[in-house]
Every structure is written in C-alpha cells, then in structure tokens.
Amino acid sequence: LQLTAIVYREKGKKEQAFSYLNDALKLAQDIDSKADISEIYKQFYLTYEKEGEIEKAFYYYKKFEQYKDSVFN
C-alpha cells in the first residue's frame, strides 16, 4: 500500500496517495508495527511537503521521528 501511495504522490494524485497511506496506517496500527507506522508517517510528511502543506508536513515529520526513535531504542 505504501508503494502504491508513493506512485500516486509522484503522479500528483494526492487524494489517492492519502487514501492508500490511511489504509496502510490502519493495518500497521492493527498489528502494532512501529517500523511500518514510522515509514507511513514519513510518507505522509513527504506527500504533504510536496503539496506545499508545510504545517501538516511538519506534524507528520514529528510523528515519523517519534516512531523512528521508538523503533531503534
């Protein structure tokens, strides 16, 4: 799902990208996969950044960093 979201992001289809990222996040949360959650938050951050939505991008960047730190500690 993440890879599909990336493809949609790169094609400029943000709604589809966010849909796939939301689905991926739900699945990752269901199985409590912190590594996947971290990566999905990173993709949210990159997608919002590409769209110029800096506040949302920064929010997801902080979430990404939080989960990344919990994976490696």
mmCIF file as gemmi writes it, N, C-alpha and C atoms, coordinates in Angstrom:
data_model
loop_
_atom_site.group_PDB
_atom_site.id
_atom_site.type_symbol
_atom_site.label_atom_id
_atom_site.label_alt_id
_atom_site.label_comp_id
_atom_site.label_asym_id
_atom_site.label_entity_id
_atom_site.label_seq_id
_atom_site.pdbx_PDB_ins_code
_atom_site.Cartn_x
_atom_site.Cartn_y
_atom_site.Cartn_z
_atom_site.occupancy
_atom_site.B_iso_or_equiv
_atom_site.pdbx_formal_charge
_atom_site.auth_seq_id
_atom_site.auth_asym_id
_atom_site.pdbx_PDB_model_num
ATOM 1 N N . LEU Axp A 1 ? 0.812 -1.198 0 1 0 ? 1 A 1
ATOM 2 C CA . LEU Axp A 1 ? 0 0 0 1 0 ? 1 A 1
ATOM 3 C C . LEU Axp A 1 ? 0.856 1.263 0 1 0 ? 1 A 1
ATOM 4 N N . GLN Axp A 2 ? 1.956 1.205 0.741 1 0 ? 2 A 1
ATOM 5 C CA . GLN Axp A 2 ? 2.844 2.368 0.781 1 0 ? 2 A 1
ATOM 6 C C . GLN Axp A 2 ? 3.428 2.677 -0.597 1 0 ? 2 A 1
ATOM 7 N N . LEU Axp A 3 ? 3.839 1.635 -1.291 1 0 ? 3 A 1
ATOM 8 C CA . LEU Axp A 3 ? 4.435 1.846 -2.612 1 0 ? 3 A 1
ATOM 9 C C . LEU Axp A 3 ? 3.421 2.424 -3.588 1 0 ? 3 A 1
ATOM 10 N N . THR Axp A 4 ? 2.194 1.96 -3.498 1 0 ? 4 A 1
ATOM 11 C CA . THR Axp A 4 ? 1.133 2.496 -4.352 1 0 ? 4 A 1
ATOM 12 C C . THR Axp A 4 ? 0.916 3.976 -4.038 1 0 ? 4 A 1
ATOM 13 N N . ALA Axp A 5 ? 0.938 4.309 -2.753 1 0 ? 5 A 1
ATOM 14 C CA . ALA Axp A 5 ? 0.788 5.711 -2.343 1 0 ? 5 A 1
ATOM 15 C C . ALA Axp A 5 ? 1.92 6.572 -2.905 1 0 ? 5 A 1
ATOM 16 N N . ILE Axp A 6 ? 3.124 6.043 -2.894 1 0 ? 6 A 1
ATOM 17 C CA . ILE Axp A 6 ? 4.272 6.787 -3.418 1 0 ? 6 A 1
ATOM 18 C C . ILE Axp A 6 ? 4.097 7.045 -4.912 1 0 ? 6 A 1
ATOM 19 N N . VAL Axp A 7 ? 3.653 6.039 -5.629 1 0 ? 7 A 1
ATOM 20 C CA . VAL Axp A 7 ? 3.436 6.201 -7.07 1 0 ? 7 A 1
ATOM 21 C C . VAL Axp A 7 ? 2.391 7.286 -7.317 1 0 ? 7 A 1
ATOM 22 N N . TYR Axp A 8 ? 1.286 7.23 -6.58 1 0 ? 8 A 1
ATOM 23 C CA . TYR Axp A 8 ? 0.259 8.259 -6.75 1 0 ? 8 A 1
ATOM 24 C C . TYR Axp A 8 ? 0.791 9.645 -6.393 1 0 ? 8 A 1
ATOM 25 N N . ARG Axp A 9 ? 1.582 9.736 -5.331 1 0 ? 9 A 1
ATOM 26 C CA . ARG Axp A 9 ? 2.162 11.027 -4.951 1 0 ? 9 A 1
ATOM 27 C C . ARG Axp A 9 ? 3.017 11.577 -6.087 1 0 ? 9 A 1
ATOM 28 N N . GLU Axp A 10 ? 3.854 10.723 -6.644 1 0 ? 10 A 1
ATOM 29 C CA . GLU Axp A 10 ? 4.755 11.162 -7.706 1 0 ? 10 A 1
ATOM 30 C C . GLU Axp A 10 ? 3.998 11.549 -8.978 1 0 ? 10 A 1
ATOM 31 N N . LYS Axp A 11 ? 2.811 10.99 -9.156 1 0 ? 11 A 1
ATOM 32 C CA . LYS Axp A 11 ? 1.986 11.352 -10.313 1 0 ? 11 A 1
ATOM 33 C C . LYS Axp A 11 ? 1.11 12.564 -10.027 1 0 ? 11 A 1
ATOM 34 N N . GLY Axp A 12 ? 1.21 13.11 -8.806 1 0 ? 12 A 1
ATOM 35 C CA . GLY Axp A 12 ? 0.431 14.285 -8.448 1 0 ? 12 A 1
ATOM 36 C C . GLY Axp A 12 ? -1 13.999 -8.053 1 0 ? 12 A 1
ATOM 37 N N . LYS Axp A 13 ? -1.295 12.756 -7.722 1 0 ? 13 A 1
ATOM 38 C CA . LYS Axp A 13 ? -2.657 12.354 -7.344 1 0 ? 13 A 1
ATOM 39 C C . LYS Axp A 13 ? -2.714 12.183 -5.827 1 0 ? 13 A 1
ATOM 40 N N . LYS Axp A 14 ? -2.782 13.326 -5.139 1 0 ? 14 A 1
ATOM 41 C CA . LYS Axp A 14 ? -2.645 13.296 -3.686 1 0 ? 14 A 1
ATOM 42 C C . LYS Axp A 14 ? -3.803 12.595 -2.985 1 0 ? 14 A 1
ATOM 43 N N . GLU Axp A 15 ? -5.03 12.724 -3.489 1 0 ? 15 A 1
ATOM 44 C CA . GLU Axp A 15 ? -6.15 12.073 -2.821 1 0 ? 15 A 1
ATOM 45 C C . GLU Axp A 15 ? -5.959 10.552 -2.776 1 0 ? 15 A 1
ATOM 46 N N . GLN Axp A 16 ? -5.546 9.989 -3.899 1 0 ? 16 A 1
ATOM 47 C CA . GLN Axp A 16 ? -5.297 8.548 -3.944 1 0 ? 16 A 1
ATOM 48 C C . GLN Axp A 16 ? -4.122 8.179 -3.044 1 0 ? 16 A 1
ATOM 49 N N . ALA Axp A 17 ? -3.095 9.004 -3.037 1 0 ? 17 A 1
ATOM 50 C CA . ALA Axp A 17 ? -1.933 8.739 -2.179 1 0 ? 17 A 1
ATOM 51 C C . ALA Axp A 17 ? -2.352 8.711 -0.712 1 0 ? 17 A 1
ATOM 52 N N . PHE Axp A 18 ? -3.125 9.716 -0.294 1 0 ? 18 A 1
ATOM 53 C CA . PHE Axp A 18 ? -3.556 9.761 1.1 1 0 ? 18 A 1
ATOM 54 C C . PHE Axp A 18 ? -4.485 8.602 1.445 1 0 ? 18 A 1
ATOM 55 N N . SER Axp A 19 ? -5.309 8.182 0.515 1 0 ? 19 A 1
ATOM 56 C CA . SER Axp A 19 ? -6.198 7.049 0.749 1 0 ? 19 A 1
ATOM 57 C C . SER Axp A 19 ? -5.39 5.783 1.044 1 0 ? 19 A 1
ATOM 58 N N . TYR Axp A 20 ? -4.386 5.525 0.231 1 0 ? 20 A 1
ATOM 59 C CA . TYR Axp A 20 ? -3.542 4.346 0.444 1 0 ? 20 A 1
ATOM 60 C C . TYR Axp A 20 ? -2.718 4.467 1.726 1 0 ? 20 A 1
ATOM 61 N N . LEU Axp A 21 ? -2.233 5.662 2.013 1 0 ? 21 A 1
ATOM 62 C CA . LEU Axp A 21 ? -1.475 5.841 3.259 1 0 ? 21 A 1
ATOM 63 C C . LEU Axp A 21 ? -2.359 5.623 4.479 1 0 ? 21 A 1
ATOM 64 N N . ASN Axp A 22 ? -3.588 6.11 4.437 1 0 ? 22 A 1
ATOM 65 C CA . ASN Axp A 22 ? -4.507 5.889 5.555 1 0 ? 22 A 1
ATOM 66 C C . ASN Axp A 22 ? -4.799 4.404 5.747 1 0 ? 22 A 1
ATOM 67 N N . ASP Axp A 23 ? -5.02 3.687 4.648 1 0 ? 23 A 1
ATOM 68 C CA . ASP Axp A 23 ? -5.253 2.24 4.744 1 0 ? 23 A 1
ATOM 69 C C . ASP Axp A 23 ? -4.032 1.525 5.315 1 0 ? 23 A 1
ATOM 70 N N . ALA Axp A 24 ? -2.858 1.908 4.841 1 0 ? 24 A 1
ATOM 71 C CA . ALA Axp A 24 ? -1.618 1.289 5.328 1 0 ? 24 A 1
ATOM 72 C C . ALA Axp A 24 ? -1.423 1.573 6.811 1 0 ? 24 A 1
ATOM 73 N N . LEU Axp A 25 ? -1.721 2.795 7.23 1 0 ? 25 A 1
ATOM 74 C CA . LEU Axp A 25 ? -1.56 3.162 8.637 1 0 ? 25 A 1
ATOM 75 C C . LEU Axp A 25 ? -2.492 2.345 9.525 1 0 ? 25 A 1
ATOM 76 N N . LYS Axp A 26 ? -3.727 2.174 9.103 1 0 ? 26 A 1
ATOM 77 C CA . LYS Axp A 26 ? -4.68 1.368 9.883 1 0 ? 26 A 1
ATOM 78 C C . LYS Axp A 26 ? -4.164 -0.064 10.056 1 0 ? 26 A 1
ATOM 79 N N . LEU Axp A 27 ? -3.673 -0.64 8.98 1 0 ? 27 A 1
ATOM 80 C CA . LEU Axp A 27 ? -3.149 -2.014 9.061 1 0 ? 27 A 1
ATOM 81 C C . LEU Axp A 27 ? -1.93 -2.089 9.975 1 0 ? 27 A 1
ATOM 82 N N . ALA Axp A 28 ? -1.031 -1.144 9.841 1 0 ? 28 A 1
ATOM 83 C CA . ALA Axp A 28 ? 0.182 -1.139 10.665 1 0 ? 28 A 1
ATOM 84 C C . ALA Axp A 28 ? -0.17 -0.959 12.143 1 0 ? 28 A 1
ATOM 85 N N . GLN Axp A 29 ? -1.151 -0.106 12.416 1 0 ? 29 A 1
ATOM 86 C CA . GLN Axp A 29 ? -1.58 0.099 13.801 1 0 ? 29 A 1
ATOM 87 C C . GLN Axp A 29 ? -2.26 -1.149 14.352 1 0 ? 29 A 1
ATOM 88 N N . ASP Axp A 30 ? -3.024 -1.837 13.519 1 0 ? 30 A 1
ATOM 89 C CA . ASP Axp A 30 ? -3.697 -3.064 13.953 1 0 ? 30 A 1
ATOM 90 C C . ASP Axp A 30 ? -2.71 -4.127 14.425 1 0 ? 30 A 1
ATOM 91 N N . ILE Axp A 31 ? -1.559 -4.191 13.752 1 0 ? 31 A 1
ATOM 92 C CA . ILE Axp A 31 ? -0.57 -5.201 14.137 1 0 ? 31 A 1
ATOM 93 C C . ILE Axp A 31 ? 0.562 -4.607 14.982 1 0 ? 31 A 1
ATOM 94 N N . ASP Axp A 32 ? 0.424 -3.338 15.327 1 0 ? 32 A 1
ATOM 95 C CA . ASP Axp A 32 ? 1.385 -2.621 16.179 1 0 ? 32 A 1
ATOM 96 C C . ASP Axp A 32 ? 2.812 -2.707 15.627 1 0 ? 32 A 1
ATOM 97 N N . SER Axp A 33 ? 2.931 -2.447 14.326 1 0 ? 33 A 1
ATOM 98 C CA . SER Axp A 33 ? 4.237 -2.465 13.674 1 0 ? 33 A 1
ATOM 99 C C . SER Axp A 33 ? 4.826 -1.055 13.674 1 0 ? 33 A 1
ATOM 100 N N . LYS Axp A 34 ? 5.626 -0.768 14.682 1 0 ? 34 A 1
ATOM 101 C CA . LYS Axp A 34 ? 6.187 0.572 14.831 1 0 ? 34 A 1
ATOM 102 C C . LYS Axp A 34 ? 7.069 0.967 13.644 1 0 ? 34 A 1
ATOM 103 N N . ALA Axp A 35 ? 7.792 0.024 13.084 1 0 ? 35 A 1
ATOM 104 C CA . ALA Axp A 35 ? 8.643 0.322 11.922 1 0 ? 35 A 1
ATOM 105 C C . ALA Axp A 35 ? 7.788 0.755 10.733 1 0 ? 35 A 1
ATOM 106 N N . ASP Axp A 36 ? 6.695 0.041 10.498 1 0 ? 36 A 1
ATOM 107 C CA . ASP Axp A 36 ? 5.807 0.412 9.394 1 0 ? 36 A 1
ATOM 108 C C . ASP Axp A 36 ? 5.105 1.733 9.667 1 0 ? 36 A 1
ATOM 109 N N . ILE Axp A 37 ? 4.65 1.929 10.892 1 0 ? 37 A 1
ATOM 110 C CA . ILE Axp A 37 ? 3.989 3.182 11.255 1 0 ? 37 A 1
ATOM 111 C C . ILE Axp A 37 ? 4.943 4.352 11.017 1 0 ? 37 A 1
ATOM 112 N N . SER Axp A 38 ? 6.184 4.194 11.424 1 0 ? 38 A 1
ATOM 113 C CA . SER Axp A 38 ? 7.184 5.232 11.212 1 0 ? 38 A 1
ATOM 114 C C . SER Axp A 38 ? 7.331 5.556 9.728 1 0 ? 38 A 1
ATOM 115 N N . GLU Axp A 39 ? 7.457 4.537 8.913 1 0 ? 39 A 1
ATOM 116 C CA . GLU Axp A 39 ? 7.634 4.734 7.476 1 0 ? 39 A 1
ATOM 117 C C . GLU Axp A 39 ? 6.403 5.384 6.845 1 0 ? 39 A 1
ATOM 118 N N . ILE Axp A 40 ? 5.23 5.004 7.305 1 0 ? 40 A 1
ATOM 119 C CA . ILE Axp A 40 ? 3.998 5.592 6.765 1 0 ? 40 A 1
ATOM 120 C C . ILE Axp A 40 ? 3.913 7.072 7.137 1 0 ? 40 A 1
ATOM 121 N N . TYR Axp A 41 ? 4.256 7.402 8.381 1 0 ? 41 A 1
ATOM 122 C CA . TYR Axp A 41 ? 4.277 8.812 8.766 1 0 ? 41 A 1
ATOM 123 C C . TYR Axp A 41 ? 5.282 9.585 7.912 1 0 ? 41 A 1
ATOM 124 N N . LYS Axp A 42 ? 6.392 8.959 7.584 1 0 ? 42 A 1
ATOM 125 C CA . LYS Axp A 42 ? 7.376 9.596 6.7 1 0 ? 42 A 1
ATOM 126 C C . LYS Axp A 42 ? 6.754 9.887 5.331 1 0 ? 42 A 1
ATOM 127 N N . GLN Axp A 43 ? 5.98 8.943 4.818 1 0 ? 43 A 1
ATOM 128 C CA . GLN Axp A 43 ? 5.344 9.139 3.518 1 0 ? 43 A 1
ATOM 129 C C . GLN Axp A 43 ? 4.269 10.224 3.575 1 0 ? 43 A 1
ATOM 130 N N . PHE Axp A 44 ? 3.535 10.285 4.697 1 0 ? 44 A 1
ATOM 131 C CA . PHE Axp A 44 ? 2.583 11.391 4.875 1 0 ? 44 A 1
ATOM 132 C C . PHE Axp A 44 ? 3.341 12.724 4.832 1 0 ? 44 A 1
ATOM 133 N N . TYR Axp A 45 ? 4.432 12.785 5.582 1 0 ? 45 A 1
ATOM 134 C CA . TYR Axp A 45 ? 5.254 14.003 5.638 1 0 ? 45 A 1
ATOM 135 C C . TYR Axp A 45 ? 5.715 14.41 4.236 1 0 ? 45 A 1
ATOM 136 N N . LEU Axp A 46 ? 6.261 13.464 3.483 1 0 ? 46 A 1
ATOM 137 C CA . LEU Axp A 46 ? 6.767 13.768 2.151 1 0 ? 46 A 1
ATOM 138 C C . LEU Axp A 46 ? 5.654 14.189 1.198 1 0 ? 46 A 1
ATOM 139 N N . THR Axp A 47 ? 4.495 13.575 1.343 1 0 ? 47 A 1
ATOM 140 C CA . THR Axp A 47 ? 3.371 13.906 0.468 1 0 ? 47 A 1
ATOM 141 C C . THR Axp A 47 ? 2.853 15.308 0.766 1 0 ? 47 A 1
ATOM 142 N N . TYR Axp A 48 ? 2.676 15.623 2.042 1 0 ? 48 A 1
ATOM 143 C CA . TYR Axp A 48 ? 2.24 16.974 2.396 1 0 ? 48 A 1
ATOM 144 C C . TYR Axp A 48 ? 3.285 18.009 1.994 1 0 ? 48 A 1
ATOM 145 N N . GLU Axp A 49 ? 4.548 17.671 2.157 1 0 ? 49 A 1
ATOM 146 C CA . GLU Axp A 49 ? 5.616 18.589 1.765 1 0 ? 49 A 1
ATOM 147 C C . GLU Axp A 49 ? 5.55 18.884 0.268 1 0 ? 49 A 1
ATOM 148 N N . LYS Axp A 50 ? 5.355 17.842 -0.512 1 0 ? 50 A 1
ATOM 149 C CA . LYS Axp A 50 ? 5.271 18.013 -1.969 1 0 ? 50 A 1
ATOM 150 C C . LYS Axp A 50 ? 4.09 18.892 -2.349 1 0 ? 50 A 1
ATOM 151 N N . GLU Axp A 51 ? 3.023 18.814 -1.575 1 0 ? 51 A 1
ATOM 152 C CA . GLU Axp A 51 ? 1.838 19.621 -1.844 1 0 ? 51 A 1
ATOM 153 C C . GLU Axp A 51 ? 1.957 21.039 -1.292 1 0 ? 51 A 1
ATOM 154 N N . GLY Axp A 52 ? 3.055 21.339 -0.602 1 0 ? 52 A 1
ATOM 155 C CA . GLY Axp A 52 ? 3.256 22.67 -0.057 1 0 ? 52 A 1
ATOM 156 C C . GLY Axp A 52 ? 2.506 22.932 1.236 1 0 ? 52 A 1
ATOM 157 N N . GLU Axp A 53 ? 2.005 21.873 1.855 1 0 ? 53 A 1
ATOM 158 C CA . GLU Axp A 53 ? 1.272 21.997 3.118 1 0 ? 53 A 1
ATOM 159 C C . GLU Axp A 53 ? 2.259 21.784 4.271 1 0 ? 53 A 1
ATOM 160 N N . ILE Axp A 54 ? 3 22.834 4.56 1 0 ? 54 A 1
ATOM 161 C CA . ILE Axp A 54 ? 4.152 22.746 5.46 1 0 ? 54 A 1
ATOM 162 C C . ILE Axp A 54 ? 3.751 22.406 6.899 1 0 ? 54 A 1
ATOM 163 N N . GLU Axp A 55 ? 2.664 22.979 7.401 1 0 ? 55 A 1
ATOM 164 C CA . GLU Axp A 55 ? 2.262 22.684 8.781 1 0 ? 55 A 1
ATOM 165 C C . GLU Axp A 55 ? 1.917 21.203 8.948 1 0 ? 55 A 1
ATOM 166 N N . LYS Axp A 56 ? 1.162 20.659 8.001 1 0 ? 56 A 1
ATOM 167 C CA . LYS Axp A 56 ? 0.822 19.235 8.07 1 0 ? 56 A 1
ATOM 168 C C . LYS Axp A 56 ? 2.067 18.376 7.877 1 0 ? 56 A 1
ATOM 169 N N . ALA Axp A 57 ? 2.936 18.803 6.978 1 0 ? 57 A 1
ATOM 170 C CA . ALA Axp A 57 ? 4.175 18.063 6.756 1 0 ? 57 A 1
ATOM 171 C C . ALA Axp A 57 ? 4.999 18.013 8.04 1 0 ? 57 A 1
ATOM 172 N N . PHE Axp A 58 ? 5.106 19.139 8.719 1 0 ? 58 A 1
ATOM 173 C CA . PHE Axp A 58 ? 5.871 19.187 9.959 1 0 ? 58 A 1
ATOM 174 C C . PHE Axp A 58 ? 5.246 18.31 11.039 1 0 ? 58 A 1
ATOM 175 N N . TYR Axp A 59 ? 3.922 18.295 11.125 1 0 ? 59 A 1
ATOM 176 C CA . TYR Axp A 59 ? 3.223 17.435 12.086 1 0 ? 59 A 1
ATOM 177 C C . TYR Axp A 59 ? 3.607 15.969 11.862 1 0 ? 59 A 1
ATOM 178 N N . TYR Axp A 60 ? 3.547 15.522 10.606 1 0 ? 60 A 1
ATOM 179 C CA . TYR Axp A 60 ? 3.871 14.129 10.313 1 0 ? 60 A 1
ATOM 180 C C . TYR Axp A 60 ? 5.366 13.85 10.414 1 0 ? 60 A 1
ATOM 181 N N . TYR Axp A 61 ? 6.181 14.856 10.173 1 0 ? 61 A 1
ATOM 182 C CA . TYR Axp A 61 ? 7.615 14.686 10.373 1 0 ? 61 A 1
ATOM 183 C C . TYR Axp A 61 ? 7.905 14.396 11.843 1 0 ? 61 A 1
ATOM 184 N N . LYS Axp A 62 ? 7.249 15.125 12.751 1 0 ? 62 A 1
ATOM 185 C CA . LYS Axp A 62 ? 7.436 14.889 14.184 1 0 ? 62 A 1
ATOM 186 C C . LYS Axp A 62 ? 6.955 13.488 14.563 1 0 ? 62 A 1
ATOM 187 N N . LYS Axp A 63 ? 5.824 13.058 13.994 1 0 ? 63 A 1
ATOM 188 C CA . LYS Axp A 63 ? 5.321 11.702 14.276 1 0 ? 63 A 1
ATOM 189 C C . LYS Axp A 63 ? 6.308 10.657 13.758 1 0 ? 63 A 1
ATOM 190 N N . PHE Axp A 64 ? 6.843 10.896 12.564 1 0 ? 64 A 1
ATOM 191 C CA . PHE Axp A 64 ? 7.835 9.994 11.982 1 0 ? 64 A 1
ATOM 192 C C . PHE Axp A 64 ? 9.048 9.871 12.896 1 0 ? 64 A 1
ATOM 193 N N . GLU Axp A 65 ? 9.573 11.003 13.35 1 0 ? 65 A 1
ATOM 194 C CA . GLU Axp A 65 ? 10.743 10.994 14.231 1 0 ? 65 A 1
ATOM 195 C C . GLU Axp A 65 ? 10.441 10.278 15.55 1 0 ? 65 A 1
ATOM 196 N N . GLN Axp A 66 ? 9.273 10.501 16.087 1 0 ? 66 A 1
ATOM 197 C CA . GLN Axp A 66 ? 8.869 9.86 17.346 1 0 ? 66 A 1
ATOM 198 C C . GLN Axp A 66 ? 8.87 8.339 17.201 1 0 ? 66 A 1
ATOM 199 N N . TYR Axp A 67 ? 8.248 7.849 16.137 1 0 ? 67 A 1
ATOM 200 C CA . TYR Axp A 67 ? 8.186 6.398 15.945 1 0 ? 67 A 1
ATOM 201 C C . TYR Axp A 67 ? 9.536 5.832 15.535 1 0 ? 67 A 1
ATOM 202 N N . LYS Axp A 68 ? 10.29 6.579 14.736 1 0 ? 68 A 1
ATOM 203 C CA . LYS Axp A 68 ? 11.621 6.119 14.33 1 0 ? 68 A 1
ATOM 204 C C . LYS Axp A 68 ? 12.492 5.907 15.561 1 0 ? 68 A 1
ATOM 205 N N . ASP Axp A 69 ? 12.426 6.863 16.486 1 0 ? 69 A 1
ATOM 206 C CA . ASP Axp A 69 ? 13.201 6.746 17.717 1 0 ? 69 A 1
ATOM 207 C C . ASP Axp A 69 ? 12.767 5.537 18.545 1 0 ? 69 A 1
ATOM 208 N N . SER Axp A 70 ? 11.466 5.246 18.563 1 0 ? 70 A 1
ATOM 209 C CA . SER Axp A 70 ? 10.989 4.113 19.364 1 0 ? 70 A 1
ATOM 210 C C . SER Axp A 70 ? 11.368 2.774 18.719 1 0 ? 70 A 1
ATOM 211 N N . VAL Axp A 71 ? 11.551 2.768 17.397 1 0 ? 71 A 1
ATOM 212 C CA . VAL Axp A 71 ? 11.952 1.529 16.715 1 0 ? 71 A 1
ATOM 213 C C . VAL Axp A 71 ? 13.395 1.194 17.031 1 0 ? 71 A 1
ATOM 214 N N . PHE Axp A 72 ? 14.253 2.211 17.063 1 0 ? 72 A 1
ATOM 215 C CA . PHE Axp A 72 ? 15.674 1.974 17.222 1 0 ? 72 A 1
ATOM 216 C C . PHE Axp A 72 ? 16.146 2.032 18.653 1 0 ? 72 A 1
ATOM 217 N N . ASN Axp A 73 ? 15.235 2.247 19.608 1 0 ? 73 A 1
ATOM 218 C CA . ASN Axp A 73 ? 15.614 2.26 21.028 1 0 ? 73 A 1
ATOM 219 C C . ASN Axp A 73 ? 15.032 1.088 21.765 1 0 ? 73 A 1
